[in-house]
Amino acid sequence: MPDRTLVMGVVNVTPDSFSDGGRWFDADAAIAHGLELVAAGADILDVGGESTRPGAARVAPEEELRRVVPVIRELAGRGIRVSVDTMRAATAQAAVEAGAEIINDVSAGLADAAMGPIAAETGARYVAMHWRGHSDRMDSLAEYADVAVEVRDELAQRVDDLVAAGVAPEKLILDPGLGFAKRGDQNWELLGRLDVLAGLGLPILVGASRKRFLGAMLPEEASVTDRDLPTAVVSVLSAQAGAWGVRVHDVQGTRRALDVLGAWQSGRRD
Ligand code: PMM
């Protein structure tokens, strides 16, 4: 395990994240954005071509591939550590061939039965996030008696299935899936009880960035970027709780916040 929490910067290659211009502009803008995030201190870039926002519709497989592969090839070709944010085995495979080192699957293999075997075959690291269903219906799936225990147990089942499919346990990283089939306070309960998930003995990635449960703490007129300060605080607290990594949009703020924690913990600036 690395001795400091890694910062994974989000690179969305989706038309709605880059308001105008043609397809190549989308790829170029995504690459430029990725380079900015690395300059701001990202350790890993997470490249995704399909939005998983609440209510989002799915993107066609060919379109997802066409969006992410050129961006991954360019960024990985520059020696940057890249993950691919996809639920599809074919996209994951093409992404690894283009240079991605990590498969970030928000469904932990549930959305595509081929994902486990393909992940095993690539030998890539694999983020298994807690997920109960696609974005168009996930809000109706947020029923828990004990959210921390159920998320842990459901992820433990995913780990068993992935390992049975051939994924090496040391390749796995777990993610509680904040906002995915989780309502407001269920996210806080998961964060406050990260030790329950850590009990499975695998590294943990936390993705709180700009999510609704943070927006709910802010005044109604607050913008999405106003969620970056609470995100950075969650990143620091996650790091303090032992997280392997945090997935964020605002890399610079998160990096600075984590540097403060590092100085606090070591008694030195670096
Ligand atoms: N959240 C989103 C997308 N991908 N991946 C992981 N591992 N964990 C997350 O929490 C996560 C993810 C949705 O956020 P975005 O639409 O703002 O990228």
mmCIF file of C-alpha atoms and ligand atoms in Angstrom:
data_model
loop_
_atom_site.group_PDB
_atom_site.id
_atom_site.type_symbol
_atom_site.label_atom_id
_atom_site.label_comp_id
_atom_site.label_asym_id
_atom_site.label_seq_id
_atom_site.Cartn_x
_atom_site.Cartn_y
_atom_site.Cartn_z
ATOM 1 C CA MET A 1 0.000 0.000 0.000
ATOM 2 C CA PRO A 2 1.291 3.491 -0.787
ATOM 3 C CA ASP A 3 1.956 5.568 2.336
ATOM 4 C CA ARG A 4 -0.154 8.491 1.167
ATOM 5 C CA THR A 5 -3.657 8.619 -0.208
ATOM 6 C CA LEU A 6 -3.736 8.820 -4.002
ATOM 7 C CA VAL A 7 -5.693 11.480 -5.880
ATOM 8 C CA MET A 8 -7.682 10.205 -8.838
ATOM 9 C CA GLY A 9 -8.762 13.084 -11.091
ATOM 10 C CA VAL A 10 -12.002 12.771 -13.056
ATOM 11 C CA VAL A 11 -11.791 13.155 -16.846
ATOM 12 C CA ASN A 12 -15.276 12.869 -18.326
ATOM 13 C CA VAL A 13 -15.335 12.507 -22.107
ATOM 14 C CA THR A 14 -19.017 13.256 -22.457
ATOM 15 C CA PRO A 15 -20.615 15.931 -24.650
ATOM 16 C CA ASP A 16 -22.446 17.428 -21.682
ATOM 17 C CA SER A 17 -19.178 18.090 -19.862
ATOM 18 C CA PHE A 18 -17.680 20.003 -22.794
ATOM 19 C CA SER A 19 -20.442 22.242 -23.986
ATOM 20 C CA ASP A 20 -19.680 22.875 -27.656
ATOM 21 C CA GLY A 21 -17.465 21.818 -30.531
ATOM 22 C CA GLY A 22 -17.211 18.595 -32.492
ATOM 23 C CA ARG A 23 -16.101 15.130 -31.440
ATOM 24 C CA TRP A 24 -12.394 15.743 -31.844
ATOM 25 C CA PHE A 25 -12.735 18.824 -29.749
ATOM 26 C CA ASP A 26 -14.185 16.600 -27.039
ATOM 27 C CA ALA A 27 -11.113 14.329 -27.125
ATOM 28 C CA ASP A 28 -8.682 17.242 -27.266
ATOM 29 C CA ALA A 29 -10.458 19.054 -24.457
ATOM 30 C CA ALA A 30 -10.443 15.901 -22.333
ATOM 31 C CA ILE A 31 -6.715 15.375 -22.922
ATOM 32 C CA ALA A 32 -5.944 19.019 -22.083
ATOM 33 C CA HIS A 33 -8.090 18.750 -18.961
ATOM 34 C CA GLY A 34 -6.278 15.555 -17.940
ATOM 35 C CA LEU A 35 -2.891 17.241 -18.319
ATOM 36 C CA GLU A 36 -4.093 20.133 -16.162
ATOM 37 C CA LEU A 37 -5.175 17.695 -13.473
ATOM 38 C CA VAL A 38 -1.763 15.997 -13.503
ATOM 39 C CA ALA A 39 -0.086 19.406 -13.194
ATOM 40 C CA ALA A 40 -2.376 20.072 -10.212
ATOM 41 C CA GLY A 41 -1.214 16.884 -8.515
ATOM 42 C CA ALA A 42 -3.358 13.979 -9.748
ATOM 43 C CA ASP A 43 -1.732 10.558 -9.298
ATOM 44 C CA ILE A 44 -4.239 8.792 -11.542
ATOM 45 C CA LEU A 45 -6.651 10.030 -14.243
ATOM 46 C CA ASP A 46 -10.050 8.320 -14.381
ATOM 47 C CA VAL A 47 -11.331 8.501 -17.963
ATOM 48 C CA GLY A 48 -15.039 7.817 -18.528
ATOM 49 C CA GLY A 49 -17.331 8.085 -21.557
ATOM 50 C CA GLU A 50 -20.663 7.359 -19.921
ATOM 51 C CA SER A 51 -22.387 9.501 -17.304
ATOM 52 C CA THR A 52 -23.653 7.634 -14.254
ATOM 53 C CA ARG A 53 -25.484 10.630 -12.770
ATOM 54 C CA PRO A 54 -28.856 9.855 -11.206
ATOM 55 C CA GLY A 55 -31.399 9.382 -13.990
ATOM 56 C CA ALA A 56 -28.739 9.200 -16.753
ATOM 57 C CA ALA A 57 -29.500 7.127 -19.865
ATOM 58 C CA ARG A 58 -26.938 4.640 -21.187
ATOM 59 C CA VAL A 59 -24.495 5.443 -23.987
ATOM 60 C CA ALA A 60 -24.117 2.977 -26.899
ATOM 61 C CA PRO A 61 -21.085 0.659 -26.487
ATOM 62 C CA GLU A 62 -19.389 1.814 -29.722
ATOM 63 C CA GLU A 63 -19.852 5.452 -28.746
ATOM 64 C CA GLU A 64 -18.354 4.857 -25.290
ATOM 65 C CA LEU A 65 -15.340 3.136 -26.849
ATOM 66 C CA ARG A 66 -14.876 5.883 -29.423
ATOM 67 C CA ARG A 67 -14.889 8.512 -26.698
ATOM 68 C CA VAL A 68 -12.431 6.977 -24.265
ATOM 69 C CA VAL A 69 -9.829 5.046 -26.254
ATOM 70 C CA PRO A 70 -8.053 7.985 -28.003
ATOM 71 C CA VAL A 71 -7.960 9.945 -24.741
ATOM 72 C CA ILE A 72 -6.529 7.000 -22.802
ATOM 73 C CA ARG A 73 -3.968 6.248 -25.519
ATOM 74 C CA GLU A 74 -2.695 9.831 -25.476
ATOM 75 C CA LEU A 75 -2.591 10.233 -21.679
ATOM 76 C CA ALA A 76 -1.109 6.795 -20.967
ATOM 77 C CA GLY A 77 1.391 7.373 -23.800
ATOM 78 C CA ARG A 78 2.692 10.321 -21.790
ATOM 79 C CA GLY A 79 3.429 8.026 -18.866
ATOM 80 C CA ILE A 80 0.342 9.014 -16.864
ATOM 81 C CA ARG A 81 -1.382 6.333 -14.782
ATOM 82 C CA VAL A 82 -4.893 5.975 -16.196
ATOM 83 C CA SER A 83 -8.038 4.191 -15.072
ATOM 84 C CA VAL A 84 -11.074 3.605 -17.255
ATOM 85 C CA ASP A 85 -14.496 4.266 -15.759
ATOM 86 C CA THR A 86 -16.679 1.671 -17.479
ATOM 87 C CA MET A 87 -19.186 -1.064 -16.746
ATOM 88 C CA ARG A 88 -18.511 -2.813 -20.074
ATOM 89 C CA ALA A 89 -15.954 -5.596 -20.472
ATOM 90 C CA ALA A 90 -15.243 -4.742 -24.129
ATOM 91 C CA THR A 91 -14.492 -1.121 -23.240
ATOM 92 C CA ALA A 92 -12.312 -2.212 -20.327
ATOM 93 C CA GLN A 93 -10.344 -4.537 -22.588
ATOM 94 C CA ALA A 94 -9.798 -1.884 -25.274
ATOM 95 C CA ALA A 95 -8.849 0.658 -22.610
ATOM 96 C CA VAL A 96 -6.198 -1.629 -21.121
ATOM 97 C CA GLU A 97 -4.846 -2.281 -24.632
ATOM 98 C CA ALA A 98 -4.636 1.520 -25.041
ATOM 99 C CA GLY A 99 -2.625 1.793 -21.812
ATOM 100 C CA ALA A 100 -5.074 1.944 -18.879
ATOM 101 C CA GLU A 101 -3.724 0.276 -15.736
ATOM 102 C CA ILE A 102 -6.922 0.235 -13.707
ATOM 103 C CA ILE A 103 -10.491 -0.785 -14.546
ATOM 104 C CA ASN A 104 -12.955 1.301 -12.517
ATOM 105 C CA ASP A 105 -16.262 -0.556 -12.715
ATOM 106 C CA VAL A 106 -19.060 1.176 -10.798
ATOM 107 C CA SER A 107 -21.106 -2.041 -11.024
ATOM 108 C CA ALA A 108 -18.357 -4.339 -9.675
ATOM 109 C CA GLY A 109 -19.096 -6.784 -12.506
ATOM 110 C CA LEU A 110 -22.887 -6.820 -12.107
ATOM 111 C CA ALA A 111 -23.675 -4.858 -15.296
ATOM 112 C CA ASP A 112 -21.688 -7.128 -17.639
ATOM 113 C CA ALA A 113 -21.115 -10.808 -16.917
ATOM 114 C CA ALA A 114 -17.995 -10.777 -19.106
ATOM 115 C CA MET A 115 -16.280 -8.199 -16.887
ATOM 116 C CA GLY A 116 -14.759 -10.614 -14.325
ATOM 117 C CA PRO A 117 -13.094 -12.925 -16.876
ATOM 118 C CA ILE A 118 -11.899 -9.978 -18.991
ATOM 119 C CA ALA A 119 -10.520 -8.137 -15.967
ATOM 120 C CA ALA A 120 -8.715 -11.335 -14.996
ATOM 121 C CA GLU A 121 -7.292 -11.729 -18.486
ATOM 122 C CA THR A 122 -5.975 -8.149 -18.625
ATOM 123 C CA GLY A 123 -4.263 -8.447 -15.243
ATOM 124 C CA ALA A 124 -5.235 -4.813 -14.538
ATOM 125 C CA ARG A 125 -6.111 -3.509 -11.101
ATOM 126 C CA TYR A 126 -9.861 -3.406 -10.610
ATOM 127 C CA VAL A 127 -12.070 -1.050 -8.610
ATOM 128 C CA ALA A 128 -15.220 -2.835 -7.454
ATOM 129 C CA MET A 129 -17.800 -0.238 -6.428
ATOM 130 C CA HIS A 130 -20.984 -0.984 -4.492
ATOM 131 C CA TRP A 131 -23.907 -0.823 -6.936
ATOM 132 C CA ARG A 132 -27.449 -2.109 -6.994
ATOM 133 C CA GLY A 133 -28.743 -1.055 -10.407
ATOM 134 C CA HIS A 134 -28.438 1.389 -13.285
ATOM 135 C CA SER A 135 -28.721 5.144 -12.764
ATOM 136 C CA ASP A 136 -32.279 5.380 -14.101
ATOM 137 C CA ARG A 137 -33.578 3.344 -11.163
ATOM 138 C CA MET A 138 -30.900 3.412 -8.457
ATOM 139 C CA ASP A 139 -32.705 5.930 -6.257
ATOM 140 C CA SER A 140 -35.477 3.372 -5.704
ATOM 141 C CA LEU A 141 -32.958 0.743 -4.529
ATOM 142 C CA ALA A 142 -31.679 2.620 -1.463
ATOM 143 C CA GLU A 143 -33.330 0.453 1.206
ATOM 144 C CA TYR A 144 -31.021 -0.735 3.998
ATOM 145 C CA ALA A 145 -31.420 -1.923 7.574
ATOM 146 C CA ASP A 146 -27.694 -1.277 8.208
ATOM 147 C CA VAL A 147 -26.079 0.426 5.244
ATOM 148 C CA ALA A 148 -22.418 -0.081 6.253
ATOM 149 C CA VAL A 149 -22.868 -3.808 6.933
ATOM 150 C CA GLU A 150 -24.957 -4.432 3.805
ATOM 151 C CA VAL A 151 -22.538 -2.556 1.540
ATOM 152 C CA ARG A 152 -19.673 -4.575 3.024
ATOM 153 C CA ASP A 153 -21.494 -7.888 2.627
ATOM 154 C CA GLU A 154 -22.623 -7.173 -0.930
ATOM 155 C CA LEU A 155 -19.092 -6.138 -1.884
ATOM 156 C CA ALA A 156 -17.702 -9.267 -0.218
ATOM 157 C CA GLN A 157 -19.967 -11.279 -2.535
ATOM 158 C CA ARG A 158 -18.664 -9.337 -5.530
ATOM 159 C CA VAL A 159 -15.094 -10.043 -4.416
ATOM 160 C CA ASP A 160 -15.871 -13.768 -4.200
ATOM 161 C CA ASP A 161 -17.385 -13.777 -7.694
ATOM 162 C CA LEU A 162 -14.531 -11.744 -9.190
ATOM 163 C CA VAL A 163 -11.903 -13.964 -7.605
ATOM 164 C CA ALA A 164 -13.812 -17.034 -8.848
ATOM 165 C CA ALA A 165 -13.638 -15.479 -12.341
ATOM 166 C CA GLY A 166 -9.857 -15.314 -12.008
ATOM 167 C CA VAL A 167 -9.169 -11.789 -10.708
ATOM 168 C CA ALA A 168 -6.235 -11.875 -8.274
ATOM 169 C CA PRO A 169 -7.299 -10.552 -4.836
ATOM 170 C CA GLU A 170 -4.303 -8.187 -4.709
ATOM 171 C CA LYS A 171 -5.638 -6.420 -7.817
ATOM 172 C CA LEU A 172 -8.873 -5.416 -6.088
ATOM 173 C CA ILE A 173 -9.832 -2.028 -4.666
ATOM 174 C CA LEU A 174 -13.238 -1.493 -3.017
ATOM 175 C CA ASP A 175 -15.452 1.584 -3.181
ATOM 176 C CA PRO A 176 -18.607 2.199 -1.083
ATOM 177 C CA GLY A 177 -20.342 3.837 -4.079
ATOM 178 C CA LEU A 178 -21.497 7.091 -2.497
ATOM 179 C CA GLY A 179 -24.688 8.335 -4.142
ATOM 180 C CA PHE A 180 -25.321 5.046 -5.976
ATOM 181 C CA ALA A 181 -28.502 3.612 -4.445
ATOM 182 C CA LYS A 182 -27.717 5.691 -1.329
ATOM 183 C CA ARG A 183 -29.880 8.500 0.015
ATOM 184 C CA GLY A 184 -28.570 11.559 1.892
ATOM 185 C CA ASP A 185 -27.573 10.328 5.327
ATOM 186 C CA GLN A 186 -26.744 6.811 4.159
ATOM 187 C CA ASN A 187 -23.658 8.378 2.557
ATOM 188 C CA TRP A 188 -22.596 9.938 5.851
ATOM 189 C CA GLU A 189 -23.115 6.695 7.683
ATOM 190 C CA LEU A 190 -20.910 4.888 5.165
ATOM 191 C CA LEU A 191 -18.196 7.528 5.506
ATOM 192 C CA GLY A 192 -18.310 7.525 9.288
ATOM 193 C CA ARG A 193 -18.053 3.733 9.305
ATOM 194 C CA LEU A 194 -15.418 3.166 6.606
ATOM 195 C CA ASP A 195 -13.739 0.796 9.060
ATOM 196 C CA VAL A 196 -16.542 -1.706 8.445
ATOM 197 C CA LEU A 197 -15.642 -1.889 4.748
ATOM 198 C CA ALA A 198 -11.925 -1.790 5.570
ATOM 199 C CA GLY A 199 -12.551 -4.976 7.561
ATOM 200 C CA LEU A 200 -12.473 -6.875 4.239
ATOM 201 C CA GLY A 201 -8.743 -6.102 4.138
ATOM 202 C CA LEU A 202 -8.658 -4.470 0.685
ATOM 203 C CA PRO A 203 -7.688 -0.911 -0.319
ATOM 204 C CA ILE A 204 -10.560 1.607 -0.370
ATOM 205 C CA LEU A 205 -11.385 4.318 -2.879
ATOM 206 C CA VAL A 206 -13.836 7.077 -1.898
ATOM 207 C CA GLY A 207 -15.764 9.074 -4.516
ATOM 208 C CA ALA A 208 -17.665 11.866 -2.799
ATOM 209 C CA SER A 209 -16.804 14.613 -5.262
ATOM 210 C CA ARG A 210 -19.588 17.146 -5.904
ATOM 211 C CA LYS A 211 -22.298 14.640 -5.026
ATOM 212 C CA ARG A 212 -25.852 15.540 -4.020
ATOM 213 C CA PHE A 213 -25.411 14.675 -0.354
ATOM 214 C CA LEU A 214 -22.751 17.404 -0.133
ATOM 215 C CA GLY A 215 -24.926 19.881 -2.027
ATOM 216 C CA ALA A 216 -27.683 19.234 0.501
ATOM 217 C CA MET A 217 -25.499 20.854 3.203
ATOM 218 C CA LEU A 218 -25.118 24.083 1.229
ATOM 219 C CA PRO A 219 -27.543 26.941 0.618
ATOM 220 C CA GLU A 220 -29.968 26.320 -2.237
ATOM 221 C CA GLU A 221 -28.279 28.893 -4.491
ATOM 222 C CA ALA A 222 -24.852 27.229 -4.152
ATOM 223 C CA SER A 223 -23.233 26.051 -7.405
ATOM 224 C CA VAL A 224 -21.803 22.602 -8.111
ATOM 225 C CA THR A 225 -18.251 23.893 -7.636
ATOM 226 C CA ASP A 226 -19.261 25.153 -4.185
ATOM 227 C CA ARG A 227 -19.245 21.437 -3.303
ATOM 228 C CA ASP A 228 -15.456 21.304 -3.792
ATOM 229 C CA LEU A 229 -14.643 22.537 -0.283
ATOM 230 C CA PRO A 230 -16.809 19.924 1.464
ATOM 231 C CA THR A 231 -15.366 17.365 -1.000
ATOM 232 C CA ALA A 232 -11.816 18.246 0.063
ATOM 233 C CA VAL A 233 -12.782 17.888 3.727
ATOM 234 C CA VAL A 234 -14.286 14.454 3.020
ATOM 235 C CA SER A 235 -11.078 13.521 1.186
ATOM 236 C CA VAL A 236 -8.959 14.478 4.195
ATOM 237 C CA LEU A 237 -11.169 12.556 6.594
ATOM 238 C CA SER A 238 -11.171 9.553 4.241
ATOM 239 C CA ALA A 239 -7.378 9.686 4.075
ATOM 240 C CA GLN A 240 -7.234 9.847 7.849
ATOM 241 C CA ALA A 241 -9.462 6.768 7.954
ATOM 242 C CA GLY A 242 -6.900 4.983 5.758
ATOM 243 C CA ALA A 243 -8.348 5.341 2.239
ATOM 244 C CA TRP A 244 -6.076 4.175 -0.598
ATOM 245 C CA GLY A 245 -7.445 6.897 -2.877
ATOM 246 C CA VAL A 246 -10.040 9.610 -3.457
ATOM 247 C CA ARG A 247 -11.775 10.266 -6.787
ATOM 248 C CA VAL A 248 -12.302 14.013 -7.300
ATOM 249 C CA HIS A 249 -13.001 16.722 -9.869
ATOM 250 C CA ASP A 250 -11.101 19.502 -8.044
ATOM 251 C CA VAL A 251 -7.639 17.960 -7.889
ATOM 252 C CA GLN A 252 -5.837 21.112 -6.810
ATOM 253 C CA GLY A 253 -8.009 21.738 -3.743
ATOM 254 C CA THR A 254 -7.898 18.089 -2.740
ATOM 255 C CA ARG A 255 -4.122 17.880 -3.187
ATOM 256 C CA ARG A 256 -3.625 20.952 -0.989
ATOM 257 C CA ALA A 257 -5.969 19.615 1.652
ATOM 258 C CA LEU A 258 -4.217 16.230 1.684
ATOM 259 C CA ASP A 259 -0.836 17.969 1.927
ATOM 260 C CA VAL A 260 -2.068 19.671 5.102
ATOM 261 C CA LEU A 261 -3.007 16.285 6.532
ATOM 262 C CA GLY A 262 0.406 14.903 5.537
ATOM 263 C CA ALA A 263 2.196 17.756 7.315
ATOM 264 C CA TRP A 264 -0.040 17.317 10.375
ATOM 265 C CA GLN A 265 0.672 13.606 10.533
ATOM 266 C CA SER A 266 4.423 13.755 9.888
ATOM 267 C CA GLY A 267 5.309 17.054 11.594
ATOM 268 C CA ARG A 268 6.952 18.137 8.339
ATOM 269 C CA ARG A 269 5.852 20.085 5.298
ATOM 270 C CA ASP A 270 6.690 17.250 2.879
HETATM 271 N N1 PMM B 1 -18.808 8.148 -9.011
HETATM 272 C C1 PMM B 1 -19.136 8.506 -10.264
HETATM 273 C C2 PMM B 1 -18.525 7.880 -11.374
HETATM 274 N N2 PMM B 1 -17.591 6.924 -11.193
HETATM 275 N N3 PMM B 1 -16.290 5.597 -9.741
HETATM 276 C C3 PMM B 1 -15.958 5.224 -8.508
HETATM 277 N N4 PMM B 1 -15.041 4.264 -8.320
HETATM 278 N N5 PMM B 1 -16.528 5.797 -7.402
HETATM 279 C C4 PMM B 1 -17.477 6.767 -7.504
HETATM 280 O O1 PMM B 1 -17.970 7.231 -6.460
HETATM 281 C C5 PMM B 1 -17.864 7.185 -8.806
HETATM 282 C C6 PMM B 1 -17.240 6.562 -9.925
HETATM 283 C C7 PMM B 1 -20.170 9.544 -10.509
HETATM 284 O O2 PMM B 1 -19.614 10.798 -10.438
HETATM 285 P P1 PMM B 1 -19.383 11.820 -11.689
HETATM 286 O O3 PMM B 1 -20.615 11.684 -12.573
HETATM 287 O O4 PMM B 1 -19.336 13.124 -11.009
HETATM 288 O O5 PMM B 1 -18.130 11.447 -12.361
#
